[in-house]
Coordinates of C-alpha atoms in Angstrom, one line a residue:
M1 CA 80.7 146.4 135.3
S2 CA 80.8 144.4 138.6
S3 CA 80.9 140.6 137.8
L4 CA 77.3 140.9 139.7
N5 CA 75.7 144.1 137.1
R6 CA 77.3 141.6 134.6
E7 CA 75.6 138.9 135.8
A8 CA 72.1 140.4 136.1
V9 CA 73.0 142.0 131.7
F10 CA 72.8 137.5 130.7
L11 CA 69.7 137.4 133.1
I12 CA 67.5 140.1 131.6
L13 CA 68.9 139.4 127.8
Q14 CA 68.0 136.0 128.4
F15 CA 64.3 137.1 129.5
L16 CA 64.3 139.5 127.2
D17 CA 65.1 136.9 124.4
E18 CA 61.9 134.5 125.9
E19 CA 59.8 136.9 125.6
K20 CA 60.4 137.6 122.4
F21 CA 61.7 141.3 122.4
K22 CA 64.5 141.1 120.1
D23 CA 64.9 144.5 119.5
T24 CA 65.3 146.0 122.9
V25 CA 67.4 142.1 122.8
H26 CA 70.1 143.7 120.4
K27 CA 70.1 147.4 121.9
L28 CA 71.4 145.6 125.4
E29 CA 74.0 143.3 123.7
K30 CA 75.4 146.0 121.9
E31 CA 75.4 148.8 124.9
S32 CA 76.4 146.6 127.7
G33 CA 79.6 144.9 125.1
F34 CA 79.2 141.7 126.9
Y35 CA 77.7 139.5 124.2
F36 CA 78.5 139.3 120.7
N37 CA 75.2 137.7 119.5
M38 CA 77.0 136.3 116.1
R39 CA 73.5 134.7 114.6
Y40 CA 72.1 137.9 114.4
F41 CA 75.5 139.5 113.2
E42 CA 74.9 136.8 110.2
E43 CA 71.6 138.2 109.9
C44 CA 72.4 141.3 109.1
V45 CA 75.3 140.9 106.8
S46 CA 73.2 138.2 104.8
N47 CA 69.9 140.6 104.4
G48 CA 72.7 143.9 103.6
E49 CA 72.2 146.1 105.9
W50 CA 75.1 147.1 106.6
D51 CA 74.3 150.2 108.9
E52 CA 72.9 148.2 111.6
V53 CA 76.1 146.0 110.9
E54 CA 78.3 148.9 111.5
Q55 CA 76.2 150.3 114.4
Y56 CA 76.6 147.1 116.1
I57 CA 79.8 145.7 116.1
S58 CA 80.7 149.3 117.0
G59 CA 79.0 148.5 120.7
F60 CA 82.3 145.8 120.9
T61 CA 84.9 147.5 119.3
K62 CA 86.5 150.6 116.6
V63 CA 88.2 150.6 114.1
D64 CA 91.5 151.7 115.7
D65 CA 91.3 149.4 118.5
N66 CA 93.8 147.0 116.5
K67 CA 94.4 145.1 113.2
F68 CA 91.5 142.7 113.4
S69 CA 89.2 145.7 114.3
M70 CA 90.3 148.0 111.3
K71 CA 89.8 145.1 109.0
I72 CA 86.6 143.9 110.2
F73 CA 85.5 147.8 109.3
F74 CA 86.9 147.4 106.6
E75 CA 85.4 144.7 104.8
I76 CA 82.1 146.0 106.1
R77 CA 82.7 149.3 104.2
K78 CA 84.1 147.8 101.1
Q79 CA 81.3 145.7 100.7
K80 CA 78.6 147.9 100.9
Y81 CA 80.5 150.7 98.4
L82 CA 80.8 147.1 95.9
E83 CA 77.0 146.9 96.3
A84 CA 76.1 150.6 95.9
L85 CA 78.4 150.6 92.2
D86 CA 76.9 147.0 92.0
R87 CA 73.1 148.7 91.7
H88 CA 74.6 151.6 89.8
D89 CA 73.9 153.8 93.0
R90 CA 76.6 156.0 92.3
A91 CA 75.7 159.4 94.7
K92 CA 75.5 156.9 97.6
A93 CA 79.1 155.3 96.4
V94 CA 80.6 158.2 96.3
E95 CA 79.2 158.8 99.8
I96 CA 80.8 155.9 101.2
L97 CA 83.7 156.6 99.3
V98 CA 84.2 159.9 100.7
K99 CA 82.5 159.5 104.8
D100 CA 83.6 155.0 105.4
L101 CA 86.5 154.5 103.1
K102 CA 88.7 157.5 103.0
E103 CA 89.6 156.8 106.8
F104 CA 91.2 153.9 105.4
S105 CA 93.7 155.8 103.7
K106 CA 95.7 157.2 105.9
F107 CA 97.0 153.4 106.3
N108 CA 97.5 152.3 102.3
E109 CA 96.6 155.4 100.3
G110 CA 96.9 153.2 96.7
I111 CA 94.1 151.3 97.5
F112 CA 91.9 154.2 98.4
K113 CA 92.9 155.6 94.8
E114 CA 92.1 152.6 93.2
M115 CA 88.5 152.1 95.2
T116 CA 88.3 156.1 93.6
L117 CA 88.7 154.6 90.1
L118 CA 85.7 152.0 90.3
L119 CA 83.6 155.2 89.9
N120 CA 85.0 155.5 86.2
L121 CA 83.6 152.0 85.2
G122 CA 79.9 150.8 83.7
N123 CA 80.5 147.5 85.6
F124 CA 83.1 147.4 88.4
R125 CA 83.5 143.7 87.0
E126 CA 86.0 145.1 84.2
K127 CA 88.3 145.1 86.6
E128 CA 90.7 142.1 86.3
Q129 CA 90.7 141.8 90.2
L130 CA 86.9 142.1 90.8
S131 CA 85.8 140.1 87.6
K132 CA 84.4 137.0 89.1
Y133 CA 82.6 138.6 91.6
G134 CA 79.4 137.1 91.5
D135 CA 75.8 138.0 92.2
T136 CA 75.3 140.2 96.0
K137 CA 74.1 137.1 97.7
S138 CA 77.0 134.7 96.9
A139 CA 79.2 138.0 98.0
R140 CA 77.8 138.7 101.5
A141 CA 78.4 134.8 102.3
I142 CA 81.7 135.0 101.4
V143 CA 82.7 138.4 103.5
L144 CA 80.6 137.5 105.8
A145 CA 83.3 133.9 106.4
V146 CA 85.7 136.7 106.3
L147 CA 84.2 138.4 109.0
K148 CA 83.9 135.4 111.1
K149 CA 87.3 134.7 111.3
L150 CA 88.3 138.4 111.9
I151 CA 85.9 138.7 115.0
E152 CA 86.9 135.4 116.2
A153 CA 90.8 136.2 116.1
N154 CA 90.0 139.1 118.1
P155 CA 91.1 139.1 121.6
L156 CA 88.5 141.9 122.1
F157 CA 85.5 139.1 121.5
R158 CA 86.9 136.5 123.0
D159 CA 85.3 136.3 126.6
K160 CA 81.9 137.3 124.0
L161 CA 81.1 135.0 121.8
Q162 CA 79.3 132.4 124.6
F163 CA 76.0 133.0 126.0
P164 CA 75.8 131.2 129.5
T165 CA 71.9 130.5 129.7
L166 CA 70.0 129.5 132.3
K167 CA 67.4 126.7 133.1
N168 CA 64.1 128.1 132.0
L169 CA 61.8 127.3 134.9
R170 CA 64.7 128.7 136.9
L171 CA 65.4 132.2 135.1
R172 CA 62.4 134.4 137.0
T173 CA 64.1 132.7 140.6
L174 CA 67.3 133.6 139.8
I175 CA 66.4 137.3 138.6
N176 CA 64.7 138.2 141.5
Q177 CA 67.6 136.9 143.4
S178 CA 70.0 139.4 141.2
L179 CA 68.0 142.0 142.7
N180 CA 67.3 141.1 146.1
W181 CA 71.3 140.3 146.4
Q182 CA 71.6 143.9 145.6
H183 CA 69.6 144.9 147.7
H184 CA 71.5 143.4 150.5
L185 CA 74.5 144.3 149.3
C186 CA 73.4 148.4 149.5
K187 CA 72.4 147.3 153.6
R188 CA 75.7 146.0 153.8
P189 CA 77.9 147.1 151.9
R190 CA 81.3 145.5 153.6
L191 CA 80.3 142.6 152.3
N192 CA 82.0 141.6 149.2
P193 CA 80.6 138.2 147.8
D194 CA 81.6 136.8 144.1
I195 CA 78.5 136.9 142.5
R196 CA 79.3 133.6 140.6
T197 CA 78.8 131.4 144.0
L198 CA 75.7 132.6 143.7
F199 CA 74.8 131.3 139.8
A200 CA 77.4 128.5 140.0
D201 CA 75.1 125.6 140.0
H202 CA 72.8 126.7 137.8
T203 CA 74.5 128.2 134.6
C204 CA 76.1 126.4 131.8
L205 CA 76.5 127.1 128.5
E206 CA 75.0 126.7 125.3
S207 CA 75.7 123.4 123.4
P208 CA 77.4 122.2 121.7
C209 CA 80.0 124.8 121.5
A210 CA 83.2 123.9 119.7
Y211 CA 87.1 125.8 120.7
L212 CA 89.2 124.7 117.5
P213 CA 93.2 126.0 118.1
V214 CA 93.7 126.9 114.3
A215 CA 95.5 130.6 113.6
I216 CA 92.9 132.7 111.7
L217 CA 94.5 135.0 109.0
A218 CA 91.5 136.1 107.0
D219 CA 94.0 136.8 104.1
S220 CA 94.8 133.1 103.8
I221 CA 91.4 132.6 102.7
P222 CA 91.5 131.2 98.5
K223 CA 91.2 134.0 96.3
N224 CA 89.7 132.0 93.5
G225 CA 85.8 133.0 93.6
D226 CA 86.4 135.8 95.7
S227 CA 88.5 138.6 93.8
R228 CA 87.1 141.2 95.8
S229 CA 90.1 142.2 97.2
L230 CA 91.6 144.7 96.0
P231 CA 95.7 145.3 96.9
D232 CA 95.8 146.5 100.9
A233 CA 99.0 145.4 101.6
K234 CA 99.0 147.8 104.6
L235 CA 95.9 146.0 106.0
K236 CA 97.8 142.2 106.3
Y237 CA 99.5 141.1 109.0
S238 CA 101.6 138.0 109.4
D239 CA 100.8 135.0 110.7
E240 CA 103.7 135.4 113.7
E241 CA 100.9 138.5 114.3
I242 CA 98.1 136.7 114.5
S243 CA 100.1 133.8 116.1
K244 CA 100.4 136.1 119.0
A245 CA 96.7 136.7 118.9
W246 CA 96.2 133.2 120.5
K247 CA 99.4 131.8 122.8
L248 CA 100.1 131.8 125.7
T249 CA 102.4 130.6 126.6
E250 CA 105.0 127.3 125.5
L251 CA 107.4 126.2 127.3
N252 CA 109.9 124.3 124.8
K253 CA 112.8 124.2 127.1
P254 CA 113.7 122.0 130.2
S255 CA 114.9 125.1 132.3
Q256 CA 110.6 126.6 132.0
L257 CA 109.6 124.0 134.0
R258 CA 110.3 121.2 136.7
S259 CA 110.1 117.9 135.6
L260 CA 111.3 114.8 137.0
R261 CA 111.9 110.7 135.7
L262 CA 110.9 108.8 138.5
P263 CA 113.9 106.3 139.4
D264 CA 113.4 102.6 137.3
C265 CA 115.1 99.4 137.2
H266 CA 111.7 97.5 135.3
L267 CA 112.1 96.9 131.8
P268 CA 111.5 100.2 129.7
V269 CA 107.8 98.9 128.8
R270 CA 104.9 101.2 127.8
I271 CA 102.9 102.7 130.4
I272 CA 98.6 102.4 130.1
G273 CA 97.8 102.8 133.7
L274 CA 98.7 105.9 135.6
T275 CA 97.2 107.6 139.2
Y276 CA 98.1 109.1 142.2
T277 CA 96.8 107.3 145.9
H278 CA 94.7 109.4 146.9
M279 CA 96.5 110.8 150.3
G280 CA 99.1 112.3 147.4
G281 CA 102.4 110.4 148.7
A282 CA 103.0 107.8 145.5
I283 CA 102.2 107.2 142.2
L284 CA 101.2 103.7 141.0
A285 CA 101.7 103.1 137.1
L286 CA 100.3 100.1 135.1
A287 CA 102.6 98.8 132.2
F288 CA 101.4 96.9 128.9
N289 CA 103.2 93.9 130.4
A290 CA 101.0 93.2 133.3
V291 CA 103.1 95.0 135.6
H292 CA 102.9 97.2 138.4
K293 CA 105.1 99.9 139.5
L294 CA 104.4 102.2 143.0
W295 CA 107.2 105.0 144.0
K296 CA 106.6 106.1 147.5
W297 CA 107.9 109.6 148.8
Q298 CA 109.7 110.2 152.3
T299 CA 109.2 113.7 152.3
S300 CA 108.3 116.5 155.2
D301 CA 105.1 116.4 153.8
G302 CA 104.3 113.3 152.5
K303 CA 103.7 114.3 149.0
A304 CA 104.7 113.5 145.4
T305 CA 107.2 116.7 144.5
S306 CA 109.5 116.8 141.6
S307 CA 112.0 118.0 143.8
V308 CA 113.1 114.8 145.0
P309 CA 113.1 111.4 143.6
P310 CA 110.6 109.0 145.1
Q311 CA 111.9 105.0 146.1
L312 CA 110.3 102.2 143.8
W313 CA 108.9 100.9 146.2
Q314 CA 109.3 96.6 146.7
P315 CA 108.8 94.3 149.9
P316 CA 111.1 92.8 151.1
N317 CA 110.1 89.3 149.2
G318 CA 110.5 91.3 146.2
I319 CA 107.8 89.8 144.3
L320 CA 105.4 92.5 142.0
M321 CA 102.4 93.2 141.5
T322 CA 101.5 91.8 137.9
N323 CA 97.8 90.8 137.0
D324 CA 97.0 87.7 135.4
I325 CA 97.6 87.4 131.3
S326 CA 98.0 83.2 131.8
D327 CA 94.9 83.3 128.4
T328 CA 95.4 86.7 127.5
R329 CA 96.1 88.0 124.1
L330 CA 98.0 91.1 125.5
E331 CA 97.9 93.4 122.0
H332 CA 94.0 92.6 122.0
A333 CA 93.5 93.4 125.7
V334 CA 92.5 96.6 127.7
P335 CA 93.8 96.8 131.1
C336 CA 92.3 98.9 133.4
F337 CA 92.8 99.5 137.7
A338 CA 91.2 101.2 140.1
L339 CA 92.5 102.5 143.6
S340 CA 90.2 101.9 146.8
K341 CA 89.6 105.3 148.2
N342 CA 91.8 104.2 151.3
D343 CA 94.9 103.6 149.3
S344 CA 95.1 100.0 150.9
Y345 CA 93.7 97.9 147.3
L346 CA 94.3 97.8 144.1
L347 CA 91.5 96.1 141.7
S348 CA 93.2 95.3 138.1
T349 CA 93.2 93.2 135.0
S350 CA 95.2 93.3 131.4
G351 CA 92.7 90.6 130.1
G352 CA 92.4 88.2 131.9
K353 CA 90.7 87.8 136.1
F354 CA 90.4 90.6 138.2
S355 CA 93.2 90.8 140.9
L356 CA 93.2 92.2 144.7
F357 CA 96.2 93.4 146.0
N358 CA 97.2 94.6 148.5
I359 CA 99.4 98.0 148.2
T360 CA 101.7 97.6 151.2
T361 CA 102.3 93.8 151.1
F362 CA 101.9 93.5 146.9
K363 CA 100.2 90.2 147.6
T364 CA 96.8 89.1 145.1
M365 CA 93.9 88.6 147.8
T366 CA 91.6 87.2 145.1
T367 CA 91.1 86.9 141.4
F368 CA 87.8 86.8 140.0
M369 CA 85.6 86.7 136.8
S370 CA 87.5 85.0 134.2
P371 CA 86.8 86.0 130.5
P372 CA 84.7 85.9 128.7
P373 CA 83.4 88.9 128.8
V374 CA 86.2 91.2 128.9
A375 CA 86.4 93.8 131.5
T376 CA 87.2 97.0 129.4
S377 CA 87.1 99.0 132.9
V378 CA 86.0 99.5 136.5
A379 CA 85.5 101.7 139.6
F380 CA 85.1 101.7 143.0
H381 CA 81.5 102.8 144.5
P382 CA 82.2 105.9 146.6
N383 CA 80.6 104.6 149.0
D384 CA 81.5 101.3 149.7
N385 CA 84.6 100.1 148.8
N386 CA 83.5 96.8 148.4
I387 CA 80.7 97.5 145.6
V388 CA 82.4 97.7 142.0
A389 CA 81.1 99.0 138.7
I390 CA 82.8 97.4 135.8
G391 CA 82.7 97.8 132.1
F392 CA 82.8 94.8 129.6
D393 CA 83.3 94.2 125.9
D394 CA 80.2 92.8 125.6
Y395 CA 78.6 96.5 125.8
S396 CA 77.8 95.6 129.8
I397 CA 78.2 97.4 132.9
H398 CA 78.0 94.9 136.0
I399 CA 78.0 96.5 139.8
Y400 CA 79.5 93.8 141.8
N401 CA 79.9 92.8 145.5
I402 CA 83.2 91.9 145.9
R403 CA 82.7 90.8 149.3
I404 CA 80.1 88.1 148.6
D405 CA 80.9 87.4 145.2
E406 CA 77.9 88.2 143.3
V407 CA 76.5 90.5 140.4
K408 CA 73.9 92.8 142.1
S409 CA 72.9 94.2 138.5
E410 CA 73.6 94.1 135.4
L411 CA 73.4 97.3 132.9
K412 CA 72.9 97.4 129.6
G413 CA 73.0 100.9 126.6
H414 CA 76.1 100.7 125.0
Q415 CA 76.5 99.9 121.3
N416 CA 80.2 98.9 121.7
R417 CA 82.9 97.7 124.9
V418 CA 82.7 100.0 127.7
T419 CA 85.6 102.1 128.6
G420 CA 84.9 104.4 131.5
L421 CA 83.1 104.7 134.4
T422 CA 82.8 107.3 137.1
F423 CA 80.2 108.1 140.5
S424 CA 79.2 111.3 141.3
N425 CA 77.5 111.3 145.2
V426 CA 75.7 114.8 145.3
L427 CA 73.6 113.6 141.6
N428 CA 73.7 109.5 143.0
V429 CA 74.3 108.8 139.3
L430 CA 76.9 106.6 137.6
V431 CA 78.4 107.6 134.4
S432 CA 79.8 105.4 131.3
S433 CA 81.3 106.2 128.0
G434 CA 82.0 103.5 125.6
A435 CA 84.0 102.8 122.5
D436 CA 80.5 103.8 120.6
V437 CA 81.3 107.3 121.7
Q438 CA 78.8 107.5 123.6
L439 CA 78.0 108.9 127.5
C440 CA 75.2 107.0 129.6
V441 CA 73.7 108.2 133.2
W442 CA 72.4 105.6 135.6
S443 CA 70.7 106.4 138.6
M444 CA 72.8 104.9 141.5
D445 CA 69.1 104.1 143.3
G446 CA 67.5 101.5 140.7
W447 CA 70.5 101.4 138.1
E448 CA 67.9 102.7 135.6
M449 CA 69.7 104.2 132.5
H450 CA 68.1 108.0 133.1
T451 CA 70.0 109.4 129.8
R452 CA 72.0 108.9 127.0
K453 CA 74.4 111.3 125.0
F454 CA 76.7 110.4 122.1
L455 CA 79.8 112.5 121.3
Y456 CA 79.8 115.6 118.5
I457 CA 82.7 114.6 115.5
P458 CA 82.3 116.9 113.0
H459 CA 82.5 115.9 109.6
G460 CA 85.9 115.4 109.1
R461 CA 87.3 115.0 112.5
E462 CA 85.9 110.8 112.8
S463 CA 88.2 108.6 114.7
S464 CA 90.7 106.9 113.6
S465 CA 89.8 103.2 115.3
P466 CA 86.5 102.0 115.9
L467 CA 87.1 100.9 119.1
A468 CA 88.9 104.3 120.2
P469 CA 87.8 104.7 124.0
T470 CA 86.0 107.6 125.5
G471 CA 86.9 108.2 129.1
V472 CA 85.2 110.1 131.5
Q473 CA 85.8 112.4 135.0
F474 CA 83.0 114.2 137.4
H475 CA 84.4 117.4 138.4
Q476 CA 85.1 117.9 141.5
D477 CA 81.6 119.4 141.7
Q478 CA 80.0 116.1 140.7
I479 CA 77.9 117.7 138.4
H480 CA 80.5 118.1 135.6
V481 CA 81.8 115.5 133.2
L482 CA 85.2 115.9 131.9
A483 CA 84.8 113.1 128.3
V484 CA 87.6 112.2 126.7
H485 CA 88.4 111.0 123.4
E486 CA 91.0 110.6 121.1
T487 CA 89.1 113.8 119.0
Q488 CA 88.8 116.0 121.5
I489 CA 87.6 116.7 125.3
A490 CA 84.5 118.1 125.7
I491 CA 82.2 118.8 129.0
Y492 CA 78.8 118.2 129.6
E493 CA 76.7 119.0 132.5
A494 CA 74.9 115.7 134.6
P495 CA 72.3 114.0 134.6
R496 CA 71.4 115.6 131.5
L497 CA 74.0 115.4 129.5
D498 CA 73.5 119.2 127.7
C499 CA 76.9 118.9 126.0
L500 CA 78.8 122.7 127.1
M501 CA 82.1 123.1 125.3
Q502 CA 84.0 121.0 122.9
W503 CA 88.1 121.4 122.3
F504 CA 89.7 119.7 119.1
P505 CA 93.3 119.7 118.9
P506 CA 95.2 120.9 116.0
E507 CA 95.2 117.6 113.5
S508 CA 99.3 118.5 112.5
S509 CA 99.7 117.8 116.0
G510 CA 98.0 114.5 116.4
T511 CA 95.0 112.9 119.0
V512 CA 94.5 113.5 122.7
T513 CA 95.6 110.4 124.4
D514 CA 94.2 111.0 127.6
A515 CA 93.0 114.1 129.9
T516 CA 92.5 114.8 133.8
Y517 CA 91.2 117.6 136.0
S518 CA 93.4 119.1 138.3
C519 CA 92.7 118.5 141.6
D520 CA 91.1 121.8 142.4
G521 CA 88.6 121.9 139.0
Q522 CA 90.3 124.9 138.0
L523 CA 92.8 123.5 134.8
I524 CA 92.3 120.7 132.4
Y525 CA 95.8 118.8 131.8
A526 CA 95.7 116.8 128.5
S527 CA 98.4 114.1 126.6
I528 CA 98.5 114.4 122.9
K529 CA 100.1 112.0 120.6
D530 CA 103.1 114.9 119.5
G531 CA 104.3 114.7 122.8
S532 CA 103.4 117.9 124.3
V533 CA 101.0 118.3 127.3
C534 CA 97.9 121.0 127.3
V535 CA 97.0 123.1 129.7
L536 CA 93.2 124.7 129.4
T537 CA 91.2 126.0 132.0
A538 CA 88.0 124.3 132.9
T539 CA 85.4 126.5 132.4
T540 CA 86.3 127.8 128.8
L541 CA 88.7 125.2 127.7
Q542 CA 90.7 128.3 126.5
L543 CA 94.5 127.0 126.1
R544 CA 96.6 128.2 128.3
S545 CA 99.9 126.5 128.3
R546 CA 101.3 124.0 125.9
I547 CA 104.3 122.1 126.9
T548 CA 106.2 120.6 124.3
P549 CA 108.1 117.4 124.4
A550 CA 111.7 119.7 123.7
A551 CA 111.0 120.7 127.8
Y552 CA 110.7 117.0 129.7
I553 CA 112.0 114.6 126.9
P554 CA 115.0 116.5 124.8
L555 CA 116.5 113.3 123.8
N556 CA 113.6 111.3 122.2
P557 CA 111.3 113.2 120.5
R558 CA 109.6 110.1 119.2
V559 CA 108.1 109.1 122.7
Y560 CA 105.1 110.2 123.8
P561 CA 102.5 110.5 127.1
V562 CA 99.8 107.9 127.1
V563 CA 97.7 108.7 130.1
I564 CA 97.8 111.5 132.4
A565 CA 96.8 112.1 136.0
A566 CA 96.8 114.6 138.2
H567 CA 98.0 115.6 141.8
P568 CA 95.0 115.3 144.4
S569 CA 96.2 118.1 146.5
E570 CA 98.6 119.8 144.5
P571 CA 96.6 121.2 141.3
N572 CA 99.6 122.4 139.3
Q573 CA 101.5 119.2 139.4
F574 CA 100.6 116.0 137.0
A575 CA 102.2 113.2 136.2
I576 CA 102.6 111.0 132.8
G577 CA 103.3 107.8 131.4
L578 CA 105.2 107.6 128.0
T579 CA 105.5 104.9 125.5
D580 CA 109.4 104.2 126.8
G581 CA 108.2 103.2 130.2
G582 CA 108.6 106.0 131.6
V583 CA 106.8 108.4 134.6
H584 CA 107.7 111.6 134.8
V585 CA 105.9 114.4 137.3
I586 CA 105.7 117.9 136.1
E587 CA 105.4 121.1 137.6
P588 CA 105.6 124.9 136.9
P589 CA 109.4 126.7 137.3
E590 CA 109.0 127.8 141.1
S591 CA 107.5 126.3 143.9
G592 CA 103.8 127.4 144.7
G593 CA 103.4 128.6 140.8
S594 CA 101.0 128.7 138.3
W595 CA 100.7 127.1 134.8
C596 CA 98.6 130.1 134.1
V597 CA 100.1 133.4 133.8
A598 CA 100.8 134.4 130.1
P599 CA 103.4 136.2 128.7
P600 CA 103.4 140.2 127.9
L601 CA 102.4 140.8 124.3
E602 CA 102.0 143.4 122.1
S603 CA 99.6 145.9 122.7
G604 CA 96.5 146.1 120.5
V605 CA 97.8 142.0 119.2
G606 CA 96.7 139.6 122.2
P607 CA 94.5 139.7 124.9
S608 CA 95.8 141.8 127.9
V609 CA 96.4 140.0 131.4
N610 CA 93.3 140.9 132.7
S611 CA 91.2 139.4 129.7
A612 CA 89.5 136.5 129.8
A613 CA 92.4 134.4 128.3
G614 CA 94.7 135.9 130.7
S615 CA 92.6 135.8 134.5
G616 CA 92.6 132.5 136.4

């Protein structure tokens, strides 16, 4: 089906759901194969509607599509068989055995014989392997958990488990637009518009949607309370096979990318702030010791690149751009800085007074705002370089005019220090974030609070520190907001702050240290405490590439990236600031290359190049 028809199907599905045409909704879901309704599937399994369960899932996959699909159908039919035996419905059990389960004998004849022998037992629980089979309700709950894991691991379902929910007031209008657009295409067949553009500003995903990058192995579930399983060696899959279904590109050798460590004669001090200049020809870093470092490229196009080393810039007088730390305990400081839109001025603090530097001469133009309170975040107003938003450790935000040294407004709403600020010209709002894991939207007209939302943090994944910062960044569409916390990255839609999706790093990898959109808004680069960098799609938060520390710091595995910045015009280039004071520029192995090319995977195990996970 064309993308136009796919959008139309989702529109119709939502309309039918809102009008309570439930049977029609599920029939269309199954026949179109676009959206697998997990909630409906759960209801059917819990109610033991096994025929409907199999018919519904058959709209999305067949028994022999891959090993995940085979296991799904086997689990459904096995439970159906055991329930017939438990009801002492021998005739039905024989029918299921012959019509449904015999198909699996060609893969494992032994398991089919074992299941046949159960017919001769008065109670199949006499079989040792099934002695702990509980009542029907608990057995269905167990098999449901297994089925959900298999479905989530199956690449055929990967782009079919989320629904783009359209706002109610616009639904009927968009249905008409869709129909009118189809009529327009019929009249002008040479046009080939991207229909996603038509709906892009009106589409969002159900919230919250979590994307936990965990390998799923159905048979690894503890069998203490689930001794239903019979020997089925031919139907088991290894960890490696299941890993293949999820893994796309893992880069663990220097030859797999282009990486340049920027030349540096300063002390090797942890980098805690990093940005490209807006023109893309220089990188600015702030170290823990309050010293700024500026690298400039002398290339033909004036852009930063990993192919040519830049110059560590210093004016002839040899002065450094150093923040005022005379009355500051650096271990308690939350340094922050912001670069003016014209790349001429730098506003920075390391826990003391703000300093305004001239980027060309490194001279300090002025200092202001002596603590307390201590500034913890800063952002320039998008329309006026004289106005900045400043977040403080007393939970407030000041809208401050640098030129006239005046606080224009004071915003209060956070419950801990403010650690992130980002503006949207499109929505005319400021979004703030804090160590209280809260996002707030403020109207730029009167600086009144519009919305507030707390990040959703699942039980067991709580932050290790009550002062862990939360960062925010607007997408280039100025509507979607990237929220970054050590436990996750999440996408919100402003101004309502609907949570569209979340991604949690594997617990074995450590926490998220920073994340940023690529300049074209298609990717998200996330730095992880284990030293890796994850490249995810911005629209689905699917992991596309993982760069291990061995690929760029092979001699020091204990070093990891603290901050990350994206090039302002090269979507596949980013820079990272490390704990050892180093700054690296990283790009794909070939000039003009992309991080989004997945390696070929075996048929029936992983996603194809044209699947949702492989498209870019």
